[in-house]
PDB file of C-alpha atoms in Angstrom:
ATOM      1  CA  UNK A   1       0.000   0.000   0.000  1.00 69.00           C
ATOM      2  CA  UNK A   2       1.534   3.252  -0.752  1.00 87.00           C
ATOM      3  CA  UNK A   3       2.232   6.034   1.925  1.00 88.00           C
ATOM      4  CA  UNK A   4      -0.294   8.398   0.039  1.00 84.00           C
ATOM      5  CA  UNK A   5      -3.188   6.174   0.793  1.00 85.00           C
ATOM      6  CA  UNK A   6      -2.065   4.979   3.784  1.00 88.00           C
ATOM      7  CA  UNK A   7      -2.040   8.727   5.055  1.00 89.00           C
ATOM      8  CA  UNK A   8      -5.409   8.740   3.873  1.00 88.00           C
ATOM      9  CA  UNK A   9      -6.533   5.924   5.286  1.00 86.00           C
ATOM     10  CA  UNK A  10      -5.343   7.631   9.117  1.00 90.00           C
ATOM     11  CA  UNK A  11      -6.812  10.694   8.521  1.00 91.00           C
ATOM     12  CA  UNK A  12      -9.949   9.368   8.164  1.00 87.00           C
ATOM     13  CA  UNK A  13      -9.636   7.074  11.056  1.00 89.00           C
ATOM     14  CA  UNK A  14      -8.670  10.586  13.059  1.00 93.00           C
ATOM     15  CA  UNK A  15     -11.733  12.163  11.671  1.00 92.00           C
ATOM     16  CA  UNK A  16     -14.275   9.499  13.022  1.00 90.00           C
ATOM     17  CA  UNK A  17     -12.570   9.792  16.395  1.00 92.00           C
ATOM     18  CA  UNK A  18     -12.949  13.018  16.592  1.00 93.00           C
ATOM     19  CA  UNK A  19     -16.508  13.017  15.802  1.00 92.00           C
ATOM     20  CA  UNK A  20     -16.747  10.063  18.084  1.00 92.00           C
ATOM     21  CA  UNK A  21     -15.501  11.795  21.462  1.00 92.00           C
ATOM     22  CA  UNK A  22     -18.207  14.517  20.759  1.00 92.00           C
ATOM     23  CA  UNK A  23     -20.741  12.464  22.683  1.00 92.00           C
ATOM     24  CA  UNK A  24     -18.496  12.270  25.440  1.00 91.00           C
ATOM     25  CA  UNK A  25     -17.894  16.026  26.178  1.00 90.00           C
ATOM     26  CA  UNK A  26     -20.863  16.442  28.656  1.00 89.00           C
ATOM     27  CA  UNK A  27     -19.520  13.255  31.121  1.00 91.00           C
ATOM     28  CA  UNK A  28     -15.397  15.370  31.670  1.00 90.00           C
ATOM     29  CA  UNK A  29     -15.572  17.414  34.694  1.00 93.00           C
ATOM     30  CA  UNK A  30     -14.248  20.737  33.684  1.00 92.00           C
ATOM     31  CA  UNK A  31     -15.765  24.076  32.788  1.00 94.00           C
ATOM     32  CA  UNK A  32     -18.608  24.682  30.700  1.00 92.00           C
ATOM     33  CA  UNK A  33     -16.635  26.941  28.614  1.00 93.00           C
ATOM     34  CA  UNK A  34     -13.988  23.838  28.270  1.00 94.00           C
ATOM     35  CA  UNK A  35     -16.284  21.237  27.019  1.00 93.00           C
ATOM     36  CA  UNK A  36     -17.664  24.194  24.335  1.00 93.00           C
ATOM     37  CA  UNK A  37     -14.138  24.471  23.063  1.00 94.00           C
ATOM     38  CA  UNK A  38     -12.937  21.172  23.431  1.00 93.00           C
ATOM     39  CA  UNK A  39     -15.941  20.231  21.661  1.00 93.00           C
ATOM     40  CA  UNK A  40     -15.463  23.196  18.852  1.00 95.00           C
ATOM     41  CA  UNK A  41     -11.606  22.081  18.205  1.00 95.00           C
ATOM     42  CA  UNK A  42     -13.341  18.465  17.769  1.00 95.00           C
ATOM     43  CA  UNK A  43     -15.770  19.353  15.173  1.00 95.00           C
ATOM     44  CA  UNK A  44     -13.085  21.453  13.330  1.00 96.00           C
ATOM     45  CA  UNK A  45     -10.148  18.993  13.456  1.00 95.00           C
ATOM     46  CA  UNK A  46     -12.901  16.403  12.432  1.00 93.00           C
ATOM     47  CA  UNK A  47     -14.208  17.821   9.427  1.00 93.00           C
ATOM     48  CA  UNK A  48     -10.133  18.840   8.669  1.00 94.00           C
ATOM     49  CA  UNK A  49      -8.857  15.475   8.436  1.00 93.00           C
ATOM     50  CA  UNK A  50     -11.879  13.649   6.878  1.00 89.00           C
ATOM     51  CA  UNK A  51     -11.307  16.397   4.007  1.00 89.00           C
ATOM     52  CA  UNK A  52      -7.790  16.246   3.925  1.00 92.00           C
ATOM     53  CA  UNK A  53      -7.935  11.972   3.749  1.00 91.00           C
ATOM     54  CA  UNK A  54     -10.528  12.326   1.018  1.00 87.00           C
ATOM     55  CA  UNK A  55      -8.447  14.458  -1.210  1.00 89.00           C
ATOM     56  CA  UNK A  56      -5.517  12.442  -0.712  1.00 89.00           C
ATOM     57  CA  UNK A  57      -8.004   8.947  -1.031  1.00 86.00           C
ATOM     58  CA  UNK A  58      -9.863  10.420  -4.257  1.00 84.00           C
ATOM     59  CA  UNK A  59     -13.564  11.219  -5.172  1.00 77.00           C
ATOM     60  CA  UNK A  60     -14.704   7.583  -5.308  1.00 77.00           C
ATOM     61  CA  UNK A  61     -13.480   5.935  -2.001  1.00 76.00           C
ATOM     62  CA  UNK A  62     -15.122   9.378  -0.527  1.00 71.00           C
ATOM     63  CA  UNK A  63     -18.358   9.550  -1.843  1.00 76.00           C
ATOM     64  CA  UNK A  64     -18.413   5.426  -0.752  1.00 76.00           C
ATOM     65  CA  UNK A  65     -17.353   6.823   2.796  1.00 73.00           C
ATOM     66  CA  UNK A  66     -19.774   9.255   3.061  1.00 73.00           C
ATOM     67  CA  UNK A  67     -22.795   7.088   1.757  1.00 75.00           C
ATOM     68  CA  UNK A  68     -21.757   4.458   4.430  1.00 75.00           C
ATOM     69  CA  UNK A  69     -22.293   6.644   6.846  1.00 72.00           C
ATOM     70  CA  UNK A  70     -25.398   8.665   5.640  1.00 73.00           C
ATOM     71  CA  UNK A  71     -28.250   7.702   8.459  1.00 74.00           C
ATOM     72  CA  UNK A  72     -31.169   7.584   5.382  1.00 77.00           C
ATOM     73  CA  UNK A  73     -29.352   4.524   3.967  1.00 74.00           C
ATOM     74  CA  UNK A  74     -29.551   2.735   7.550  1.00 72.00           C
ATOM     75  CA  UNK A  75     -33.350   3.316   7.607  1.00 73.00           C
ATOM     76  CA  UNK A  76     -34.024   2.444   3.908  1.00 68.00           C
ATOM     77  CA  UNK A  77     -32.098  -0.705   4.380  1.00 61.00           C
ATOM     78  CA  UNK A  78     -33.783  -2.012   7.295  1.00 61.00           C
ATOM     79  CA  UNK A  79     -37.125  -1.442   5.374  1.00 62.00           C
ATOM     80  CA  UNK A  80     -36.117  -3.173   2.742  1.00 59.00           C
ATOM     81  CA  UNK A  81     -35.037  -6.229   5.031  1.00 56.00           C
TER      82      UNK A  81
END
């Protein structure tokens, strides 16, 4: 696998835990004004590396990320089933 995609591959993995610890801002005991920031940095550094991985990755394996995780194709699949 070459280093290109591999970097890729990482930032995306970053991305999804960032987006991941969101839910857990409100349980860390510190300030309110913490968590907001903590929770701002999260967001941005999120939506940073997924973009950065899918320019690196390419237009296909992005668009096939991003329609994995779309929430409307969860529901129309279990209607299907």
């Amino acid at each position: 696998m070459k280093l290109a995609r591999k970097a890729g591959i990482i930032l995306i993995i970053f991305s999804t835990l960032c987006w991941a610890a969101i839910p857990a801002m409100p349980f860390i005991p510190v300030s309110a004004a913490l968590k907001l920031t903590f929770g701002s940095v999260l967001v941005i550094m999120g939506e940073i590396f997924f973009w950065l991985g899918a320019a690196i990755l390419g237009k296909d394996i992005a668009k096939k990320y991003i329609g994995f995780l779309n929430p409307l194709r969860w529901i129309k699949k279990k209607r299907n089933n």
